[in-house]
Coordinates of C-alpha atoms in Angstrom, one line a residue:
M297 CA 29.7 3.8 23.1
T298 CA 31.6 0.7 24.3
E299 CA 30.7 -2.5 22.4
T300 CA 29.6 -5.2 24.9
P301 CA 29.3 -8.9 24.2
A302 CA 25.6 -8.7 24.6
R303 CA 25.3 -5.9 22.0
R304 CA 27.4 -8.0 19.6
Y305 CA 25.2 -11.0 20.1
H306 CA 22.1 -9.0 19.6
L307 CA 23.5 -7.4 16.4
A308 CA 24.5 -10.9 15.1
A309 CA 21.0 -12.2 15.9
L310 CA 19.4 -9.3 14.0
I311 CA 21.6 -10.0 11.0
V312 CA 20.6 -13.7 11.1
L313 CA 17.0 -12.7 11.4
L314 CA 17.0 -10.3 8.5
A315 CA 19.1 -12.7 6.3
G316 CA 16.8 -15.6 7.2
T317 CA 13.7 -13.5 6.4
A318 CA 15.2 -12.5 3.0
A319 CA 16.0 -16.2 2.2
L320 CA 12.5 -17.3 3.3
Y321 CA 10.7 -14.7 1.2
L322 CA 13.0 -14.7 -1.9
Y323 CA 13.6 -18.4 -2.3
G324 CA 11.7 -19.9 -5.3
L325 CA 10.0 -16.6 -5.8
G326 CA 9.6 -17.1 -9.5
S327 CA 7.4 -20.2 -8.9
S328 CA 4.6 -17.8 -8.0
G329 CA 4.4 -16.8 -11.6
N330 CA 2.3 -13.6 -12.1
A331 CA 0.7 -14.1 -8.7
N332 CA -2.5 -12.0 -8.8
S333 CA -2.9 -11.5 -12.5
F334 CA -5.2 -8.5 -11.8
Y335 CA -2.3 -6.5 -10.4
A336 CA 0.3 -8.2 -12.6
A337 CA -1.4 -6.7 -15.7
A338 CA -1.2 -3.2 -14.1
V339 CA 2.4 -3.7 -13.2
Q340 CA 3.2 -4.7 -16.8
A341 CA 1.2 -1.7 -18.1
G342 CA 3.3 0.6 -15.9
T343 CA 6.5 -0.7 -17.5
Q344 CA 5.1 0.3 -20.9
S345 CA 3.3 3.6 -20.2
W346 CA 4.2 6.4 -17.7
K347 CA 0.5 7.4 -17.6
A348 CA -0.5 3.9 -16.8
L349 CA 2.1 3.8 -14.1
F350 CA 0.9 7.0 -12.5
F351 CA -2.8 6.1 -12.5
G352 CA -2.5 2.4 -11.9
S353 CA -4.1 1.4 -15.2
S354 CA -4.8 -2.2 -16.0
D355 CA -3.4 -1.9 -19.5
A356 CA -1.0 0.4 -21.4
A357 CA -3.9 1.8 -23.4
N358 CA -5.2 3.4 -20.2
F359 CA -8.8 2.1 -20.5
I360 CA -9.5 1.6 -16.8
T361 CA -7.5 1.5 -13.5
V362 CA -7.4 -1.1 -10.9
D363 CA -9.7 -0.6 -7.9
K364 CA -6.9 0.5 -5.6
P365 CA -4.6 3.5 -5.5
P366 CA -1.3 2.9 -7.3
A367 CA 1.5 3.2 -4.7
S368 CA 2.3 -0.5 -4.5
L369 CA 2.2 -0.7 -8.3
W370 CA 4.7 2.2 -8.5
V371 CA 7.3 0.1 -6.7
M372 CA 6.8 -3.0 -8.7
A373 CA 6.5 -1.3 -12.1
L374 CA 9.7 0.8 -11.5
S375 CA 11.5 -2.4 -10.7
G376 CA 10.1 -3.8 -14.0
R377 CA 11.4 -0.8 -15.9
I378 CA 14.9 -1.2 -14.4
F379 CA 15.2 -5.0 -14.7
G380 CA 12.6 -5.8 -17.3
F381 CA 9.1 -7.2 -16.5
S382 CA 9.2 -10.6 -15.0
S383 CA 7.8 -12.5 -12.1
W384 CA 11.0 -11.9 -10.2
S385 CA 11.3 -8.2 -10.8
M386 CA 7.6 -7.8 -9.8
L387 CA 7.7 -9.9 -6.6
A388 CA 11.2 -9.2 -5.3
P389 CA 10.3 -5.7 -4.1
Q390 CA 7.4 -7.2 -2.2
A391 CA 9.8 -9.6 -0.5
L392 CA 12.2 -6.9 0.3
E393 CA 9.4 -4.8 1.8
G394 CA 8.8 -7.8 4.1
V395 CA 12.5 -7.8 5.2
A396 CA 12.3 -4.0 5.8
A397 CA 9.1 -4.4 7.9
V398 CA 10.7 -7.1 10.1
G399 CA 13.7 -4.8 10.6
L400 CA 11.5 -1.8 11.5
L401 CA 9.4 -3.8 13.8
Y402 CA 12.5 -4.9 15.6
A403 CA 13.7 -1.3 15.9
T404 CA 10.3 -0.2 17.2
V405 CA 9.9 -2.8 19.9
R406 CA 13.6 -2.6 20.9
R407 CA 13.3 1.1 21.8
W408 CA 10.8 0.5 24.6
S409 CA 11.2 -3.2 25.5
G410 CA 14.8 -4.1 24.7
P411 CA 16.6 -6.1 21.9
V412 CA 15.3 -9.5 23.0
A413 CA 11.7 -8.4 22.7
G414 CA 12.5 -6.7 19.4
L415 CA 14.0 -9.9 18.0
L416 CA 11.0 -12.0 19.1
A417 CA 8.6 -9.4 17.5
G418 CA 10.5 -9.5 14.3
A419 CA 10.7 -13.2 14.2
T420 CA 7.0 -13.5 14.9
L421 CA 6.2 -11.3 12.0
A422 CA 8.6 -13.0 9.6
L423 CA 7.3 -16.5 10.5
T424 CA 3.6 -15.6 10.5
P425 CA 2.1 -17.7 7.6
V426 CA 0.0 -15.0 6.2
A427 CA 3.0 -12.6 6.2
A428 CA 5.1 -15.1 4.4
L429 CA 2.3 -15.4 1.8
M430 CA 1.7 -11.6 1.6
F431 CA 5.4 -10.7 1.1
R432 CA 5.7 -13.3 -1.7
F433 CA 2.6 -12.0 -3.6
N434 CA 1.8 -8.8 -5.5
N435 CA -1.2 -7.6 -3.6
P436 CA -0.9 -4.1 -2.0
D437 CA -0.8 -5.4 1.5
A438 CA 3.0 -5.8 1.5
L439 CA 3.7 -2.1 1.1
L440 CA 0.8 -1.2 3.4
T441 CA 2.2 -3.3 6.2
L442 CA 5.7 -1.8 5.8
L443 CA 4.3 1.8 5.8
L444 CA 2.2 1.2 8.9
V445 CA 5.1 -0.4 10.8
A446 CA 7.2 2.6 9.7
G447 CA 4.4 4.8 11.1
A448 CA 4.5 3.0 14.4
Y449 CA 8.3 3.4 14.6
C450 CA 7.9 7.2 14.0
V451 CA 5.2 7.4 16.7
V452 CA 7.5 5.7 19.2
R453 CA 10.4 8.1 18.3
A454 CA 8.0 11.1 18.5
T455 CA 6.6 10.1 21.9
E456 CA 10.1 9.7 23.4
R457 CA 11.0 13.4 23.0
A458 CA 7.7 15.0 22.1
S459 CA 9.0 15.5 18.5
A460 CA 6.6 17.1 16.0
R461 CA 9.0 16.1 13.2
W462 CA 8.8 12.4 13.9
L463 CA 5.0 12.6 14.4
M464 CA 4.7 14.3 11.0
L465 CA 6.8 11.6 9.5
A466 CA 4.3 9.1 10.9
G467 CA 1.5 11.1 9.2
V468 CA 3.4 10.9 5.9
A469 CA 3.8 7.1 6.3
V470 CA 0.1 6.6 6.9
G471 CA -0.7 9.0 4.1
F472 CA 1.2 6.9 1.6
G473 CA -0.5 3.9 3.2
F474 CA -3.7 5.5 2.0
L475 CA -2.3 5.7 -1.5
T476 CA -1.6 1.9 -1.2
K477 CA -5.0 0.6 0.1
M478 CA -7.1 3.7 0.9
L479 CA -9.0 3.8 4.2
Q480 CA -7.5 0.6 5.6
A481 CA -4.4 2.6 6.4
F482 CA -6.4 4.8 8.7
L483 CA -7.3 2.0 11.1
V484 CA -4.2 2.7 13.2
L485 CA -4.8 6.4 13.6
P486 CA -6.7 6.3 16.9
A487 CA -4.0 4.2 18.5
F488 CA -1.2 6.4 17.2
A489 CA -2.9 9.6 18.3
L490 CA -3.8 8.3 21.8
V491 CA -0.3 7.0 22.4
Y492 CA 1.2 10.4 21.7
L493 CA -1.5 12.4 23.5
M494 CA -1.2 10.3 26.6
A495 CA 2.6 9.7 26.8
A496 CA 4.5 12.5 25.0
P497 CA 6.6 14.4 27.6
T498 CA 5.2 17.9 27.0
G499 CA 2.1 20.0 27.7
L500 CA -1.3 19.1 26.4
G501 CA -1.4 22.2 24.1
R502 CA 1.8 21.2 22.4
R503 CA 0.7 17.6 22.1
L504 CA -2.5 18.7 20.4
A505 CA -0.6 21.0 18.1
H506 CA 1.8 18.2 17.1
V507 CA -1.1 15.9 16.4
G508 CA -2.7 18.6 14.2
A509 CA 0.6 19.1 12.3
A510 CA 0.8 15.3 11.8
G511 CA -2.8 15.4 10.5
V512 CA -1.8 18.1 7.9
A513 CA 1.2 16.0 6.8
L514 CA -1.1 13.0 6.4
V515 CA -3.7 14.9 4.3
V516 CA -0.9 16.3 2.0
S517 CA 0.8 12.9 1.6
A518 CA -2.5 11.1 1.0
G519 CA -4.3 13.8 -1.0
W520 CA -1.8 15.0 -3.6
W521 CA -2.5 12.0 -6.0
V522 CA -6.2 12.2 -5.3
A523 CA -6.2 15.9 -6.2
I524 CA -4.3 15.3 -9.4
A525 CA -6.6 12.4 -10.4
E526 CA -9.7 14.5 -9.7
L527 CA -8.5 17.6 -11.5
W528 CA -7.1 15.7 -14.5
P529 CA -9.5 15.9 -17.5
A530 CA -11.5 12.7 -17.4
S531 CA -11.2 12.5 -21.2
S532 CA -7.4 12.1 -21.1
R533 CA -7.0 9.7 -18.2
P534 CA -8.2 6.1 -17.6
Y535 CA -11.6 5.4 -16.0
I536 CA -11.3 5.0 -12.2
G537 CA -12.0 1.3 -11.8
G538 CA -14.5 0.4 -9.0
S539 CA -16.2 3.8 -9.1
E540 CA -19.7 4.6 -10.4
N541 CA -18.9 8.0 -11.7
N542 CA -15.2 8.0 -12.7
S543 CA -14.2 9.6 -9.4
V544 CA -11.5 8.7 -7.0
L545 CA -13.6 10.1 -4.2
D546 CA -16.4 7.7 -5.1
L547 CA -13.9 4.9 -5.0
V548 CA -12.7 6.0 -1.6
F549 CA -16.0 6.3 0.1
G550 CA -17.9 3.8 -2.0
Y551 CA -16.4 0.5 -3.0
N552 CA -13.3 0.9 -0.8
G553 CA -15.2 2.6 2.0
L554 CA -18.8 1.9 3.0
G555 CA -18.9 -0.9 0.4
R556 CA -16.4 -2.8 2.5
I557 CA -18.5 -2.4 5.6
L558 CA -22.1 -2.6 4.3
G559 CA -21.7 -4.6 1.1
G560 CA -24.4 -4.8 -1.5
A561 CA -24.6 -3.1 -4.9
G562 CA -25.8 0.1 -3.5
N563 CA -22.9 0.4 -1.2
G564 CA -20.0 -0.3 -3.5
G565 CA -20.2 -4.1 -3.9
G566 CA -22.0 -6.6 -6.0
A567 CA -22.2 -7.5 -9.7
G568 CA -24.5 -4.7 -10.4
R569 CA -21.9 -2.1 -9.5
A570 CA -19.3 -4.0 -11.5
A571 CA -21.4 -4.0 -14.6
A572 CA -22.2 -0.3 -14.2
G573 CA -18.6 0.5 -13.9
V574 CA -17.6 -1.4 -17.0
R575 CA -20.4 0.1 -19.0
A576 CA -19.5 3.6 -17.8
A577 CA -15.8 3.1 -18.7
A578 CA -16.7 1.7 -22.1
A579 CA -18.9 4.8 -22.7
T580 CA -16.0 7.1 -22.2
P581 CA -14.5 7.1 -25.7
A582 CA -11.8 9.6 -25.3
S583 CA -10.2 7.6 -22.5
A584 CA -11.1 4.2 -23.7
G585 CA -8.9 4.1 -26.8
P586 CA -9.8 1.7 -29.6
P587 CA -12.7 -0.8 -28.9
A588 CA -11.5 -3.9 -27.1
S589 CA -12.1 -7.3 -28.6
P590 CA -13.4 -10.1 -26.4
G591 CA -10.5 -11.8 -24.6
S592 CA -8.2 -8.8 -24.9
S593 CA -6.3 -7.5 -21.9
T594 CA -8.5 -4.4 -21.8
T595 CA -11.7 -6.5 -21.7
A596 CA -10.2 -8.8 -19.1
S597 CA -9.2 -5.9 -17.0
A598 CA -12.7 -4.4 -17.1
A599 CA -14.2 -7.8 -16.3
R600 CA -12.2 -7.8 -13.1
S601 CA -14.1 -4.9 -11.7
P602 CA -15.3 -4.9 -8.1
G603 CA -18.1 -7.3 -7.2
C604 CA -17.2 -10.0 -9.8
C605 CA -14.1 -11.3 -8.2
P606 CA -13.0 -12.3 -4.6
P607 CA -12.1 -9.3 -2.4
R608 CA -8.6 -8.0 -2.9

């Protein structure tokens, strides 16, 4: 393909956009300290214990997990294992996820609306104040945003040529989004499915079959960790933080499901649920390890159960 001046300008503009985004998100990153200490404790635990890394435990003794699935913690903790735990090693992956999200959004919009629209979309995301905060912090939203943008890119590619493979990749991206922040990742599914069902250049039967295959890919990519956590003997794994019965499924449909919509102690929120969760975790001796003293990291982690702290 012949390189035209316009293509060179667009490529140069993209490089400037990505470099500027990286500079914006990485500059002075260490000044954020441990950011959200709730997740920082889990990241540090993951650098000390592989089991804590896998389950997203709040401490290396594997007393209790955070109230989210662990995908975002995996990235930060692996960085900490490579470079040593620090504010920078924890937050730099978050910033780089932001750069990747900007690049993928550009690529997504460019395919249907051209490079200028893609550059505007990428710049809008990069300069949105909440995005600048999100990609410089250690909450799960950074990875969730990247995965959902990646899912949108895959849907666009799938719709162009009625590609089951690309649509299944979109399902995988959303599935790992579930392992980042559970049901919030599924908010995009109606739009993704409708776009493909309405616009893919093939028959309705094939479109429905492709959506079904993508659904299977989503369930597998989202469900493997849930299945392991549910089948793992409760006596040898940490208590599932935020749940009432030490179950990931209760966390999915309770605190991180209906509890987010309905609120109240009976629906996953409130101090009553938090106290019940901490008491249940403390009553699980095989997984709790030695008794925690007041002020210890274990006690602090348990105290940050759902309902006692601002929403995360």
